[in-house]
PDB file of C-alpha atoms in Angstrom:
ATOM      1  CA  UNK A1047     -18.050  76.096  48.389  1.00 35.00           C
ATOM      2  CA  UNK A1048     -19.490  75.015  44.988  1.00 35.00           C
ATOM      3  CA  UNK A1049     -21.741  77.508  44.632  1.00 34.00           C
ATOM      4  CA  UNK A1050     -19.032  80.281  45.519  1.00 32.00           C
ATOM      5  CA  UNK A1051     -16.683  78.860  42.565  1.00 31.00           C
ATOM      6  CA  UNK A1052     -19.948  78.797  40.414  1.00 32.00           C
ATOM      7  CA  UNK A1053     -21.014  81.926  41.026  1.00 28.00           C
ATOM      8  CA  UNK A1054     -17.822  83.604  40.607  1.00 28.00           C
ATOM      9  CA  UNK A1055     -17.184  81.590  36.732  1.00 30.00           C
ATOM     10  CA  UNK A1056     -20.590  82.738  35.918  1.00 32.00           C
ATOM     11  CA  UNK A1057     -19.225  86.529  35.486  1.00 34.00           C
ATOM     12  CA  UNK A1058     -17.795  86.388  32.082  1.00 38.00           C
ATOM     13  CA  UNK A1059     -16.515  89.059  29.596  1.00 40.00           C
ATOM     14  CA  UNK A1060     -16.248  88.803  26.233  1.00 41.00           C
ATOM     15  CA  UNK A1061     -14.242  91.360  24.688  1.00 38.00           C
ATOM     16  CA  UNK A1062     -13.345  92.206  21.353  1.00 37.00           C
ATOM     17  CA  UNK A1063      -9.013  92.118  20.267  1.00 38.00           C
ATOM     18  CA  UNK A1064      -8.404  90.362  16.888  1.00 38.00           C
ATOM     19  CA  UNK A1065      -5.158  88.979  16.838  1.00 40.00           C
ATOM     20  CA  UNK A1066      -4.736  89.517  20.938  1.00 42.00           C
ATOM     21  CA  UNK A1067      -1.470  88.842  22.196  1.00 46.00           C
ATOM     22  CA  UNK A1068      -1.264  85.462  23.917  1.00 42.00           C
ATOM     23  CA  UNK A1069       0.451  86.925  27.245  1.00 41.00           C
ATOM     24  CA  UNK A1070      -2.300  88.942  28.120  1.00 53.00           C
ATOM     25  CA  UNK A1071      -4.394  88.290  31.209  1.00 61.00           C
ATOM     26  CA  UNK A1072      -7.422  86.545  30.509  1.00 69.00           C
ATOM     27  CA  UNK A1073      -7.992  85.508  34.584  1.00 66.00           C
ATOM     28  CA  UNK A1074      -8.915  89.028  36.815  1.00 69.00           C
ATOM     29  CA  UNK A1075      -8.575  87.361  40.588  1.00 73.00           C
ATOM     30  CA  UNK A1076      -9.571  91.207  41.382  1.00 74.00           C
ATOM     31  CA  UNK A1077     -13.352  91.313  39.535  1.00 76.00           C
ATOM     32  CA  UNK A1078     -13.527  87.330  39.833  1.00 76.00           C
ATOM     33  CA  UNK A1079     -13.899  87.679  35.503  1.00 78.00           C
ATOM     34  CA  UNK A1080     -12.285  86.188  32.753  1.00 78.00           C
ATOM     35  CA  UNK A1081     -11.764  87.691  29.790  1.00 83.00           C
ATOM     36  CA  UNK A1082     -11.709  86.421  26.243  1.00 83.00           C
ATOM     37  CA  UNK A1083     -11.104  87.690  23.350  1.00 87.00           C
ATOM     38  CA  UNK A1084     -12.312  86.888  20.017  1.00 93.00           C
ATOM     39  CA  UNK A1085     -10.209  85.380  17.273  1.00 96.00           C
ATOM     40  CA  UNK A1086     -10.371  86.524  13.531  1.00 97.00           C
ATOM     41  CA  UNK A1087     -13.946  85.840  11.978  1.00 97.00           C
ATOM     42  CA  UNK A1088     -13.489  82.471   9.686  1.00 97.00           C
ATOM     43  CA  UNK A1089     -16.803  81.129   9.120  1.00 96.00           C
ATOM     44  CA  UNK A1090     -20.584  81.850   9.273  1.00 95.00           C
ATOM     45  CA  UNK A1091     -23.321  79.195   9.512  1.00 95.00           C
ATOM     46  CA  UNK A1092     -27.114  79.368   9.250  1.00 93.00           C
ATOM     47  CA  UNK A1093     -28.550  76.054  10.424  1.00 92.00           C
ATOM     48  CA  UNK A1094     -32.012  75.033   9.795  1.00 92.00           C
ATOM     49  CA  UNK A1095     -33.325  72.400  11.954  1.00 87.00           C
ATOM     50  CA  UNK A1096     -35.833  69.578  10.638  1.00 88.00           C
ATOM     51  CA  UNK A1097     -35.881  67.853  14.120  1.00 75.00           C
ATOM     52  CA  UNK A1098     -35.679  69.712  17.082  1.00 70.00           C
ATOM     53  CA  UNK A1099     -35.484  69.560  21.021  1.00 63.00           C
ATOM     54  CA  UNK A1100     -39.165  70.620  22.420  1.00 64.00           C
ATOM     55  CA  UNK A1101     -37.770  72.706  24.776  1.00 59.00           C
ATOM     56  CA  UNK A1102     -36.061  74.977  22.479  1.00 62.00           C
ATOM     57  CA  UNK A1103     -38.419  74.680  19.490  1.00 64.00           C
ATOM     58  CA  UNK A1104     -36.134  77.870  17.522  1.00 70.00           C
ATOM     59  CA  UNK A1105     -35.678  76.083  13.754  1.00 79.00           C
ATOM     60  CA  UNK A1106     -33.065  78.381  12.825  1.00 89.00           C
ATOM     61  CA  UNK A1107     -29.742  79.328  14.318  1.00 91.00           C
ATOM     62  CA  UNK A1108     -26.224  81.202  13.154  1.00 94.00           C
ATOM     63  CA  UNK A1109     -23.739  80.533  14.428  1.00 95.00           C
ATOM     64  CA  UNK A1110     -20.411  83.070  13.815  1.00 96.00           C
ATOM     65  CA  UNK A1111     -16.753  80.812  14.390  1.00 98.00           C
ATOM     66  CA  UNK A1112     -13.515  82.792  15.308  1.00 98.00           C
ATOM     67  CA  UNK A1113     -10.184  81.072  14.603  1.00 97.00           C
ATOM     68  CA  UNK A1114      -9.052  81.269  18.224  1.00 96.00           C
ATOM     69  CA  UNK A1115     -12.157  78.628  18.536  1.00 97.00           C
ATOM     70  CA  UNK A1116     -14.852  80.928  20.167  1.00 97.00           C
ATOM     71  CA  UNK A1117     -18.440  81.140  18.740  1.00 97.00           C
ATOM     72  CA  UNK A1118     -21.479  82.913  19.260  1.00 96.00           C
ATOM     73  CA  UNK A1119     -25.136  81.557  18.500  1.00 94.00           C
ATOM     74  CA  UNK A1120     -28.086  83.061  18.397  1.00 94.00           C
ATOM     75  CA  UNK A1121     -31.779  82.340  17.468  1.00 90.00           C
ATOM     76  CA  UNK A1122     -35.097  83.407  17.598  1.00 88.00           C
ATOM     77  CA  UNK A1123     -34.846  81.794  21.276  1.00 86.00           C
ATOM     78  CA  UNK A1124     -31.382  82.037  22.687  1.00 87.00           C
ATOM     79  CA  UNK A1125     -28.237  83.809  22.542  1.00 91.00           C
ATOM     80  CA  UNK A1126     -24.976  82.713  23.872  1.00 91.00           C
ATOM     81  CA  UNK A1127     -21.226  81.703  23.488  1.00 94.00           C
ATOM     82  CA  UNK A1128     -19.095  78.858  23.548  1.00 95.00           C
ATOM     83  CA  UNK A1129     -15.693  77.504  22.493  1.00 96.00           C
ATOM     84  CA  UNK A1130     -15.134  74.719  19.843  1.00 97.00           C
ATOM     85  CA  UNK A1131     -12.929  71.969  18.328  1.00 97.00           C
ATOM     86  CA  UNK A1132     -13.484  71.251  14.518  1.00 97.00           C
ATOM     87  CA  UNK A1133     -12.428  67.419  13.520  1.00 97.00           C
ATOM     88  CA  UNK A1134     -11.472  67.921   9.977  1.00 97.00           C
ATOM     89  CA  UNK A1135     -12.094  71.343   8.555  1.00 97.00           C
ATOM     90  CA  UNK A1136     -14.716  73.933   7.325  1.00 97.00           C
ATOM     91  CA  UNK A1137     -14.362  72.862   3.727  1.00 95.00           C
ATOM     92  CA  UNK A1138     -14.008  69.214   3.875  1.00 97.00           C
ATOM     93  CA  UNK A1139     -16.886  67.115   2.646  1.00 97.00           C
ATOM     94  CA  UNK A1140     -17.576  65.530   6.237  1.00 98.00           C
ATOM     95  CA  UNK A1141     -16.247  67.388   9.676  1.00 98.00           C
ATOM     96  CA  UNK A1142     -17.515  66.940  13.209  1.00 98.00           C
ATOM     97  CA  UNK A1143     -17.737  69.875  15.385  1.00 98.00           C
ATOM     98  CA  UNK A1144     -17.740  69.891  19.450  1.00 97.00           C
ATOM     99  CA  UNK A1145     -19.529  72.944  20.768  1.00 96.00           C
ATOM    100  CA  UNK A1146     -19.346  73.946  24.928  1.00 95.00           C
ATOM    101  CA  UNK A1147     -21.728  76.806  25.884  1.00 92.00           C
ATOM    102  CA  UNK A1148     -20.637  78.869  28.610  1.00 90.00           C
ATOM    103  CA  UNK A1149     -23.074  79.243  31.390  1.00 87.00           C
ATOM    104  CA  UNK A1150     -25.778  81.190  30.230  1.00 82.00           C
ATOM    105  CA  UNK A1151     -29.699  80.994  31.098  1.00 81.00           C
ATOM    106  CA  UNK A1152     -30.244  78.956  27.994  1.00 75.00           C
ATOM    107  CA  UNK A1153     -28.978  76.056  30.366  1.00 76.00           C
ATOM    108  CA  UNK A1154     -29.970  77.081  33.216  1.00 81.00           C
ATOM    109  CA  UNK A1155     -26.658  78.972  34.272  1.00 84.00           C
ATOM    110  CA  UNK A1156     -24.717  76.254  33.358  1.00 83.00           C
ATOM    111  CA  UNK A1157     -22.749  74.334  30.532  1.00 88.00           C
ATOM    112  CA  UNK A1158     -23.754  72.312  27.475  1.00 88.00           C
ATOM    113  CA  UNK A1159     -22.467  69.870  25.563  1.00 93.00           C
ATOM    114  CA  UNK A1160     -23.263  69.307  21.375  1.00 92.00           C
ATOM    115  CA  UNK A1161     -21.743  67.501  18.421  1.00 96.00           C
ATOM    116  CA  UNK A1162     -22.898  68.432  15.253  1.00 96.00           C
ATOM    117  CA  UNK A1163     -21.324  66.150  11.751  1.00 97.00           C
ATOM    118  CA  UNK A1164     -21.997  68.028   9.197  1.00 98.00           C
ATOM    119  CA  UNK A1165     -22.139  66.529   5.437  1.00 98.00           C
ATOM    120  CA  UNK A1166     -21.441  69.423   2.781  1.00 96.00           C
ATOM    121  CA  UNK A1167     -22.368  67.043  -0.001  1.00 96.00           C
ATOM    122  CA  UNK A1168     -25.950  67.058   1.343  1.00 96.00           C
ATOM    123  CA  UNK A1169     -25.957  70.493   3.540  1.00 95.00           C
ATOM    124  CA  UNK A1170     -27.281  68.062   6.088  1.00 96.00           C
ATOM    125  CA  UNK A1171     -26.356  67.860  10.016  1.00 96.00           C
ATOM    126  CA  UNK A1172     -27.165  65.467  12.646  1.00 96.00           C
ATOM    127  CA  UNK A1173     -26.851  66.966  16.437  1.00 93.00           C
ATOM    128  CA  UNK A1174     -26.341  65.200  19.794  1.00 92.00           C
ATOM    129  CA  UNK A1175     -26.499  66.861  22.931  1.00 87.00           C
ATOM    130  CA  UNK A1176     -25.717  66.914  27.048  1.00 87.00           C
ATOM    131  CA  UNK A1177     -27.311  69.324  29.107  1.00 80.00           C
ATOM    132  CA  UNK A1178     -27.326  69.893  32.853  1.00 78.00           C
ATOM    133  CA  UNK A1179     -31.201  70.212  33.055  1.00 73.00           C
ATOM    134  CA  UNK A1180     -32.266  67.016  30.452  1.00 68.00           C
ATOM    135  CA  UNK A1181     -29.281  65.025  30.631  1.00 69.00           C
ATOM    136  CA  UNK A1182     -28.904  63.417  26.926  1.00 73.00           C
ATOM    137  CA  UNK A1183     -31.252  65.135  24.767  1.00 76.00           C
ATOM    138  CA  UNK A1184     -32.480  63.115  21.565  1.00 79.00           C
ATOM    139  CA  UNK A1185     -30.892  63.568  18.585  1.00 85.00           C
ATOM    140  CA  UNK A1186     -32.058  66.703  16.294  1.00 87.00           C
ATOM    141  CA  UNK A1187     -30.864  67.017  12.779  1.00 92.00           C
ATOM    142  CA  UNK A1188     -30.963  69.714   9.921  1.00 94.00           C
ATOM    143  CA  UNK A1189     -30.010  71.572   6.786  1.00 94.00           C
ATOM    144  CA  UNK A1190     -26.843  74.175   6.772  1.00 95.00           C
ATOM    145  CA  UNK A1191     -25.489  76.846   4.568  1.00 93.00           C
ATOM    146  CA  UNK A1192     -21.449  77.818   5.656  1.00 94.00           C
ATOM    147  CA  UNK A1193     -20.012  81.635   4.709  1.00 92.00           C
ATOM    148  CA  UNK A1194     -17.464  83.365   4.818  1.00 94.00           C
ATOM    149  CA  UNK A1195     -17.851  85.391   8.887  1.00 94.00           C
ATOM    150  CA  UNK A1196     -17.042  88.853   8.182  1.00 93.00           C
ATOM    151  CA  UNK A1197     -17.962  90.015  11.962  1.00 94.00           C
ATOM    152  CA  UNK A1198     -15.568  90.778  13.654  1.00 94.00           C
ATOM    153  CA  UNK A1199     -17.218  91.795  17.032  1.00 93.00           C
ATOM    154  CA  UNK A1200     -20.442  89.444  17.707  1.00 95.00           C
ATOM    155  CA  UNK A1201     -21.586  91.281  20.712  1.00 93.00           C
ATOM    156  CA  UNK A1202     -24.106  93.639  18.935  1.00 93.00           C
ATOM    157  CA  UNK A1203     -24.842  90.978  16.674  1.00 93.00           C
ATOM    158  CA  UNK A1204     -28.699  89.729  17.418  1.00 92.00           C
ATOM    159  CA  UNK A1205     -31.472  87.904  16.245  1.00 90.00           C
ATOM    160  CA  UNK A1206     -33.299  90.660  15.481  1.00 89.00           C
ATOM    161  CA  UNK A1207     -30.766  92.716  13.800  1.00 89.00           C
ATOM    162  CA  UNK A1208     -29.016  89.546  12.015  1.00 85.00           C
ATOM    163  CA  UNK A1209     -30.751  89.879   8.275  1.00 79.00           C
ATOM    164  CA  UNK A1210     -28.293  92.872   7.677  1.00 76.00           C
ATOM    165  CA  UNK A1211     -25.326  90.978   8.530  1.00 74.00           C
ATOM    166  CA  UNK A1212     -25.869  87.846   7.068  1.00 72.00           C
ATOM    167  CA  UNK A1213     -25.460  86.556   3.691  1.00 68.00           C
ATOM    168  CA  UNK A1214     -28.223  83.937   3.387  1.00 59.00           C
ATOM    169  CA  UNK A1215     -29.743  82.368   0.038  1.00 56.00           C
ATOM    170  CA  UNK A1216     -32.850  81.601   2.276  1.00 55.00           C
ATOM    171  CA  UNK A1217     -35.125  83.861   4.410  1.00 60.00           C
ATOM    172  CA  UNK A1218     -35.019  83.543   8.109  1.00 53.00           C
ATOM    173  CA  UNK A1219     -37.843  82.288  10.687  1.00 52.00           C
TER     174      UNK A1219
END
């Protein structure tokens, strides 16, 4: 039984519909897939990591935020999407973030857990972390850069095609 209800969350669509209405379907009992849709873009963020997990060594990620509170990450590494919950906000000088991946093979078809507290005074992040393979991973920590997200579909959005999307001061890894 648990591997029946597994494998039929691990289909999962993303599709794009800023400003979706909230009575449509996101649950297909037909195709056994859910559907989300992306928010409006709000924020961009390019984090640079100055301690990182061994087993995904990648020192620099983006992540793109929608306002409906799904995000998409990639890195030289991994690729995937998640929803999150901001304590504070974008443009306060402290804010926590709480990040769950959907399954993907980044976690072994599974979830993950993060919290990232950012500090915009010093561009500086510290990162905890659950994941189903590792349990509690040891804390990483970094240097970030927030913009202004102006993608409004993520999907074609990839590592290797991210330098003419993104606004960075910095050049990427």
């Amino acid at each position: 039984m648990r591997n029946r209800i597994k494998t039929s969350l691990v289909v999962l669509v993303l599709a794009l519909s800023v400003g979706a209405d909230a009575a449509d379907r996101i649950a297909d009992p037909s195709t056994d897939r859910l559907v989300v849709h992306f928010g409006k873009p709000t924020y961009v963020q390019l984090h640079r990591y100055k301690k990182m997990f061994e087993k995904q060594p990648f020192s620099d990620a983006i992540l793109m935020y929608y306002d409906n509170g799904i995000y998409k990450i990639i890195s030289s590494g991994e690729e995937y999407y998640g929803v999150f919950v901001i304590d504070g906000r974008f443009d306060d000088e402290r804010y926590t973030i709480h990040y769950a991946s959907l399954p993907s093979t980044d976690w072994s078809n599974a979830t993950a857990y993060h919290v990232l507290t950012f500090d915009s005074s010093k561009k500086h992040f510290e990162q905890s972390a659950v994941v189903p393979i590792d349990g509690r991973v040891p804390q990483q920590f970094g240097v970030f850069e927030t913009s202004e997200n102006m993608i409004a579909n993520p999907i074609f959005v990839h590592w290797e095609n991210s330098k003419h999307f993104m606004p960075w001061s910095v050049e990427l890894k």
